[in-house]
PDB file of C-alpha atoms in Angstrom:
ATOM      1  CA  MET A   1     249.298  -7.868-126.248  1.00  0.00           C
ATOM      2  CA  ASN A   2     247.761  -8.443-123.037  1.00  0.00           C
ATOM      3  CA  LEU A   3     248.980  -5.513-119.566  1.00  0.00           C
ATOM      4  CA  THR A   4     251.548  -7.896-118.472  1.00  0.00           C
ATOM      5  CA  TYR A   5     253.794  -7.797-121.560  1.00  0.00           C
ATOM      6  CA  LYS A   6     252.553  -4.043-121.812  1.00  0.00           C
ATOM      7  CA  THR A   7     254.964  -2.783-118.985  1.00  0.00           C
ATOM      8  CA  LEU A   8     257.043  -5.564-119.053  1.00  0.00           C
ATOM      9  CA  LEU A   9     258.533  -4.061-122.807  1.00  0.00           C
ATOM     10  CA  LEU A  10     257.665  -0.995-121.452  1.00  0.00           C
ATOM     11  CA  THR A  11     259.838  -0.958-118.103  1.00  0.00           C
ATOM     12  CA  VAL A  12     263.162  -3.022-120.334  1.00  0.00           C
ATOM     13  CA  GLY A  13     262.408   0.528-122.263  1.00  0.00           C
ATOM     14  CA  LEU A  14     263.288   2.906-119.469  1.00  0.00           C
ATOM     15  CA  LEU A  15     265.459   0.072-117.576  1.00  0.00           C
ATOM     16  CA  GLY A  16     267.605  -0.152-121.355  1.00  0.00           C
ATOM     17  CA  GLY A  17     267.640   4.131-121.836  1.00  0.00           C
ATOM     18  CA  SER A  18     268.108   4.189-118.035  1.00  0.00           C
ATOM     19  CA  PHE A  19     272.439   2.844-119.156  1.00  0.00           C
ATOM     20  CA  VAL A  20     273.461   5.352-120.954  1.00  0.00           C
ATOM     21  CA  HIS A  21     273.584   6.731-117.671  1.00  0.00           C
ATOM     22  CA  ALA A  22     274.083   3.861-114.726  1.00  0.00           C
ATOM     23  CA  SER A  23     276.966   3.656-112.221  1.00  0.00           C
ATOM     24  CA  THR A  24     276.424  -0.006-111.678  1.00  0.00           C
ATOM     25  CA  ALA A  25     273.981  -2.163-114.274  1.00  0.00           C
ATOM     26  CA  GLY A  26     273.633  -6.349-113.853  1.00  0.00           C
ATOM     27  CA  VAL A  27     271.919  -8.936-115.511  1.00  0.00           C
ATOM     28  CA  SER A  28     271.708 -12.869-113.288  1.00  0.00           C
ATOM     29  CA  LEU A  29     269.776 -15.867-114.986  1.00  0.00           C
ATOM     30  CA  THR A  30     269.172 -18.885-114.409  1.00  0.00           C
ATOM     31  CA  ASN A  31     266.887 -21.585-116.945  1.00  0.00           C
ATOM     32  CA  GLU A  32     263.265 -20.128-115.690  1.00  0.00           C
ATOM     33  CA  THR A  33     264.881 -16.349-114.841  1.00  0.00           C
ATOM     34  CA  ILE A  34     266.205 -13.745-116.121  1.00  0.00           C
ATOM     35  CA  LYS A  35     266.934 -10.540-113.211  1.00  0.00           C
ATOM     36  CA  GLY A  36     268.021  -7.301-114.734  1.00  0.00           C
ATOM     37  CA  ASP A  37     268.993  -4.213-112.096  1.00  0.00           C
ATOM     38  CA  VAL A  38     270.172  -1.228-112.218  1.00  0.00           C
ATOM     39  CA  ASN A  39     271.793   1.729-110.063  1.00  0.00           C
ATOM     40  CA  LEU A  40     272.681   5.110-110.637  1.00  0.00           C
ATOM     41  CA  ASP A  41     275.456   6.317-108.122  1.00  0.00           C
ATOM     42  CA  MET A  42     274.592   9.936-106.745  1.00  0.00           C
ATOM     43  CA  GLY A  43     277.605  10.276-104.396  1.00  0.00           C
ATOM     44  CA  SER A  44     276.179   9.268-100.649  1.00  0.00           C
ATOM     45  CA  PHE A  45     272.547   8.324-101.825  1.00  0.00           C
ATOM     46  CA  GLY A  46     271.856   6.014-104.527  1.00  0.00           C
ATOM     47  CA  VAL A  47     268.685   5.345-107.402  1.00  0.00           C
ATOM     48  CA  ASN A  48     268.203   2.204-108.881  1.00  0.00           C
ATOM     49  CA  ALA A  49     265.392  -0.066-110.994  1.00  0.00           C
ATOM     50  CA  GLY A  50     264.807  -3.493-111.140  1.00  0.00           C
ATOM     51  CA  VAL A  51     262.698  -6.348-112.834  1.00  0.00           C
ATOM     52  CA  THR A  52     262.091  -9.817-112.535  1.00  0.00           C
ATOM     53  CA  ASN A  53     260.629 -12.600-114.684  1.00  0.00           C
ATOM     54  CA  ASP A  54     260.486 -15.958-113.461  1.00  0.00           C
ATOM     55  CA  THR A  55     258.484 -17.831-115.479  1.00  0.00           C
ATOM     56  CA  GLU A  56     257.904 -22.344-114.102  1.00  0.00           C
ATOM     57  CA  THR A  57     255.751 -19.296-111.698  1.00  0.00           C
ATOM     58  CA  ASN A  58     254.177 -17.371-114.395  1.00  0.00           C
ATOM     59  CA  SER A  59     255.193 -14.111-112.281  1.00  0.00           C
ATOM     60  CA  SER A  60     256.800 -10.885-113.538  1.00  0.00           C
ATOM     61  CA  SER A  61     257.918  -8.104-110.814  1.00  0.00           C
ATOM     62  CA  ALA A  62     259.740  -4.302-110.448  1.00  0.00           C
ATOM     63  CA  HIS A  63     260.923  -2.313-108.613  1.00  0.00           C
ATOM     64  CA  VAL A  64     262.454   1.270-108.287  1.00  0.00           C
ATOM     65  CA  GLY A  65     264.100   2.808-105.243  1.00  0.00           C
ATOM     66  CA  LEU A  66     266.090   4.825-103.491  1.00  0.00           C
ATOM     67  CA  THR A  67     269.003   4.176-101.253  1.00  0.00           C
ATOM     68  CA  VAL A  68     271.581   6.261 -98.615  1.00  0.00           C
ATOM     69  CA  GLN A  69     274.782   4.709 -98.992  1.00  0.00           C
ATOM     70  CA  ASP A  70     278.422   5.097 -97.852  1.00  0.00           C
ATOM     71  CA  SER A  71     280.846   6.699 -99.972  1.00  0.00           C
ATOM     72  CA  GLY A  72     283.793   6.338 -97.928  1.00  0.00           C
ATOM     73  CA  GLY A  73     284.986   3.073-100.571  1.00  0.00           C
ATOM     74  CA  ASN A  74     288.268   2.631 -98.185  1.00  0.00           C
ATOM     75  CA  GLY A  75     287.397  -0.162 -96.332  1.00  0.00           C
ATOM     76  CA  PRO A  76     286.454  -3.194 -96.949  1.00  0.00           C
ATOM     77  CA  LEU A  77     282.685  -2.797 -95.822  1.00  0.00           C
ATOM     78  CA  GLU A  78     279.719  -0.535 -98.313  1.00  0.00           C
ATOM     79  CA  THR A  79     276.554  -0.660 -97.160  1.00  0.00           C
ATOM     80  CA  GLY A  80     273.642   0.863 -98.303  1.00  0.00           C
ATOM     81  CA  LEU A  81     269.907   1.327 -96.351  1.00  0.00           C
ATOM     82  CA  GLY A  82     266.753   2.195 -98.705  1.00  0.00           C
ATOM     83  CA  VAL A  83     263.063   2.549-100.060  1.00  0.00           C
ATOM     84  CA  ARG A  84     261.556   0.455-102.771  1.00  0.00           C
ATOM     85  CA  LEU A  85     258.432   0.808-104.383  1.00  0.00           C
ATOM     86  CA  ASN A  86     257.909  -2.764-105.517  1.00  0.00           C
ATOM     87  CA  VAL A  87     254.978  -3.711-108.833  1.00  0.00           C
ATOM     88  CA  ILE A  88     254.204  -7.360-108.540  1.00  0.00           C
ATOM     89  CA  ASP A  89     252.599  -9.518-111.737  1.00  0.00           C
ATOM     90  CA  ALA A  90     251.459 -13.232-109.775  1.00  0.00           C
ATOM     91  CA  ASP A  91     249.204 -15.502-111.545  1.00  0.00           C
ATOM     92  CA  LEU A  92     247.944 -17.195-108.295  1.00  0.00           C
ATOM     93  CA  ASN A  93     244.678 -18.514-110.924  1.00  0.00           C
ATOM     94  CA  ASP A  94     245.516 -20.427-114.281  1.00  0.00           C
ATOM     95  CA  ASP A  95     243.353 -17.627-114.952  1.00  0.00           C
ATOM     96  CA  ASP A  96     243.833 -14.919-113.164  1.00  0.00           C
ATOM     97  CA  ASN A  97     246.081 -12.645-112.814  1.00  0.00           C
ATOM     98  CA  GLU A  98     247.121 -10.212-109.825  1.00  0.00           C
ATOM     99  CA  PHE A  99     249.197  -6.932-109.305  1.00  0.00           C
ATOM    100  CA  SER A 100     250.323  -6.073-106.398  1.00  0.00           C
ATOM    101  CA  VAL A 101     251.919  -2.815-104.383  1.00  0.00           C
ATOM    102  CA  ALA A 102     254.316  -2.867-101.908  1.00  0.00           C
ATOM    103  CA  LEU A 103     256.738  -0.423-100.119  1.00  0.00           C
ATOM    104  CA  SER A 104     259.831  -1.848 -99.274  1.00  0.00           C
ATOM    105  CA  LEU A 105     262.375  -1.157 -96.062  1.00  0.00           C
ATOM    106  CA  GLY A 106     265.400  -2.998 -95.876  1.00  0.00           C
ATOM    107  CA  GLY A 107     269.243  -2.236 -97.294  1.00  0.00           C
ATOM    108  CA  TRP A 108     272.322  -3.941 -99.034  1.00  0.00           C
ATOM    109  CA  TYR A 109     275.979  -4.748 -97.982  1.00  0.00           C
ATOM    110  CA  ARG A 110     279.284  -5.948-100.140  1.00  0.00           C
ATOM    111  CA  TYR A 111     282.222  -7.284 -97.648  1.00  0.00           C
ATOM    112  CA  THR A 112     285.604  -7.778 -99.841  1.00  0.00           C
ATOM    113  CA  LEU A 113     287.275 -10.099 -98.511  1.00  0.00           C
ATOM    114  CA  GLN A 114     291.248  -8.294 -97.143  1.00  0.00           C
ATOM    115  CA  GLN A 115     292.522 -11.736 -97.725  1.00  0.00           C
ATOM    116  CA  ALA A 116     291.499 -12.322-101.276  1.00  0.00           C
ATOM    117  CA  ASN A 117     291.132  -8.627-102.759  1.00  0.00           C
ATOM    118  CA  ARG A 118     288.912  -9.969-105.986  1.00  0.00           C
ATOM    119  CA  LEU A 119     286.205 -11.835-103.805  1.00  0.00           C
ATOM    120  CA  SER A 120     283.674 -10.184-101.737  1.00  0.00           C
ATOM    121  CA  ILE A 121     280.135 -10.989-100.173  1.00  0.00           C
ATOM    122  CA  TYR A 122     277.268  -9.694-100.991  1.00  0.00           C
ATOM    123  CA  GLY A 123     273.174  -9.466 -99.416  1.00  0.00           C
ATOM    124  CA  SER A 124     270.428  -7.729 -99.823  1.00  0.00           C
ATOM    125  CA  LEU A 125     267.242  -7.871 -97.542  1.00  0.00           C
ATOM    126  CA  TYR A 126     263.960  -5.659 -97.867  1.00  0.00           C
ATOM    127  CA  TYR A 127     260.751  -6.132 -96.644  1.00  0.00           C
ATOM    128  CA  ALA A 128     257.412  -4.843 -97.036  1.00  0.00           C
ATOM    129  CA  PRO A 129     255.093  -5.418 -93.801  1.00  0.00           C
ATOM    130  CA  GLU A 130     251.228  -5.359 -93.825  1.00  0.00           C
ATOM    131  CA  VAL A 131     250.696  -1.213 -93.524  1.00  0.00           C
ATOM    132  CA  LEU A 132     252.483  -0.321 -96.171  1.00  0.00           C
ATOM    133  CA  SER A 133     251.935  -3.570 -98.764  1.00  0.00           C
ATOM    134  CA  PHE A 134     248.274  -2.984-100.974  1.00  0.00           C
ATOM    135  CA  SER A 135     245.889  -4.106-103.048  1.00  0.00           C
ATOM    136  CA  ASN A 136     245.550  -7.963-101.623  1.00  0.00           C
ATOM    137  CA  LEU A 137     249.167  -8.294-100.208  1.00  0.00           C
ATOM    138  CA  ASN A 138     249.360  -8.632 -96.743  1.00  0.00           C
ATOM    139  CA  HIS A 139     253.660  -8.451 -96.129  1.00  0.00           C
ATOM    140  CA  THR A 140     256.664  -9.155 -98.906  1.00  0.00           C
ATOM    141  CA  TYR A 141     259.978 -10.055 -99.028  1.00  0.00           C
ATOM    142  CA  THR A 142     263.042 -10.429-100.955  1.00  0.00           C
ATOM    143  CA  TYR A 143     266.490 -11.683 -99.971  1.00  0.00           C
ATOM    144  CA  ASP A 144     269.812 -11.954-102.432  1.00  0.00           C
ATOM    145  CA  PHE A 145     272.871 -13.566-101.094  1.00  0.00           C
ATOM    146  CA  ARG A 146     275.885 -13.476-103.611  1.00  0.00           C
ATOM    147  CA  LEU A 147     279.959 -14.562-103.461  1.00  0.00           C
ATOM    148  CA  GLU A 148     281.024 -12.033-106.574  1.00  0.00           C
ATOM    149  CA  TYR A 149     284.467 -12.397-107.930  1.00  0.00           C
ATOM    150  CA  LEU A 150     286.070  -8.943-108.892  1.00  0.00           C
ATOM    151  CA  THR A 151     287.229 -10.928-112.941  1.00  0.00           C
ATOM    152  CA  MET A 152     287.836  -6.672-114.585  1.00  0.00           C
ATOM    153  CA  ARG A 153     288.737  -3.258-112.888  1.00  0.00           C
ATOM    154  CA  ASN A 154     284.910  -2.281-113.630  1.00  0.00           C
ATOM    155  CA  ALA A 155     282.848  -6.109-113.997  1.00  0.00           C
ATOM    156  CA  ARG A 156     281.796  -8.120-111.231  1.00  0.00           C
ATOM    157  CA  ALA A 157     280.650 -12.497-111.702  1.00  0.00           C
ATOM    158  CA  TYR A 158     278.830 -13.956-109.375  1.00  0.00           C
ATOM    159  CA  ILE A 159     276.812 -16.775-108.654  1.00  0.00           C
ATOM    160  CA  SER A 160     273.634 -15.584-105.796  1.00  0.00           C
ATOM    161  CA  TYR A 161     271.077 -17.401-104.656  1.00  0.00           C
ATOM    162  CA  ALA A 162     267.653 -15.104-104.216  1.00  0.00           C
ATOM    163  CA  ASN A 163     263.590 -15.160-103.295  1.00  0.00           C
ATOM    164  CA  THR A 164     261.018 -12.930-103.230  1.00  0.00           C
ATOM    165  CA  VAL A 165     258.042 -14.705-100.350  1.00  0.00           C
ATOM    166  CA  ILE A 166     254.884 -13.027-101.577  1.00  0.00           C
ATOM    167  CA  ILE A 167     252.179 -13.245 -98.996  1.00  0.00           C
ATOM    168  CA  TYR A 168     248.417 -12.650 -99.129  1.00  0.00           C
ATOM    169  CA  ASP A 169     244.926 -11.243 -97.191  1.00  0.00           C
ATOM    170  CA  ASP A 170     244.392 -14.672 -98.332  1.00  0.00           C
ATOM    171  CA  GLU A 171     247.082 -16.694 -96.718  1.00  0.00           C
ATOM    172  CA  THR A 172     248.406 -17.855-100.492  1.00  0.00           C
ATOM    173  CA  ARG A 173     251.794 -17.532-100.594  1.00  0.00           C
ATOM    174  CA  LYS A 174     253.937 -17.591-103.257  1.00  0.00           C
ATOM    175  CA  GLU A 175     257.515 -17.618-103.864  1.00  0.00           C
ATOM    176  CA  ILE A 176     258.995 -16.535-107.113  1.00  0.00           C
ATOM    177  CA  ASN A 177     263.337 -15.926-108.143  1.00  0.00           C
ATOM    178  CA  LYS A 178     264.093 -18.107-105.825  1.00  0.00           C
ATOM    179  CA  GLY A 179     266.676 -20.498-105.856  1.00  0.00           C
ATOM    180  CA  PHE A 180     270.731 -19.837-107.423  1.00  0.00           C
ATOM    181  CA  SER A 181     271.512 -18.417-110.379  1.00  0.00           C
ATOM    182  CA  VAL A 182     274.584 -17.126-112.989  1.00  0.00           C
ATOM    183  CA  GLY A 183     275.172 -13.186-113.084  1.00  0.00           C
ATOM    184  CA  ALA A 184     277.142  -9.749-113.528  1.00  0.00           C
ATOM    185  CA  THR A 185     277.026  -6.366-112.398  1.00  0.00           C
ATOM    186  CA  VAL A 186     279.420  -3.932-115.061  1.00  0.00           C
ATOM    187  CA  ASP A 187     280.489  -0.421-112.870  1.00  0.00           C
ATOM    188  CA  PHE A 188     280.165   2.253-115.867  1.00  0.00           C
TER     189      PHE A 188
END
């Protein structure tokens, strides 16, 4: 078993063990991509982790982060600002795995429509400039936009458009987790 699969199994095991204590857990799928996220809500801040495997580009990524977030919850807008440590395994050549590490800064928001309080719009953006990117990575950014529907009191189904763009020092560009997906999140 190569290092990529061992890393993915370890990450899934850690995330699986975290589900018991999770405030929010989610998964999104396409034909080529699976993405899982966990967020431990601790009031005014949250600890989050996630993993993505994209078979179309033969790439995977994982992140661990800390977010400072609003704790009011009374209004239609929820926000959070944070930092993420990203590990990216992109197969640049057919026989060479490339590991890269980056520290991303960014945040997320969720706006619940007042006229249709079951619908919400979610967006997140995280950017790692060259100064916070290591290995052979120049910079990277990832974004995710969702239209969510509150199906139950503690569950949301959504349609998402996401993309992770990776730019290397030699100006090689790779996009993973790109496109539309369907998913769901559950609050514990």
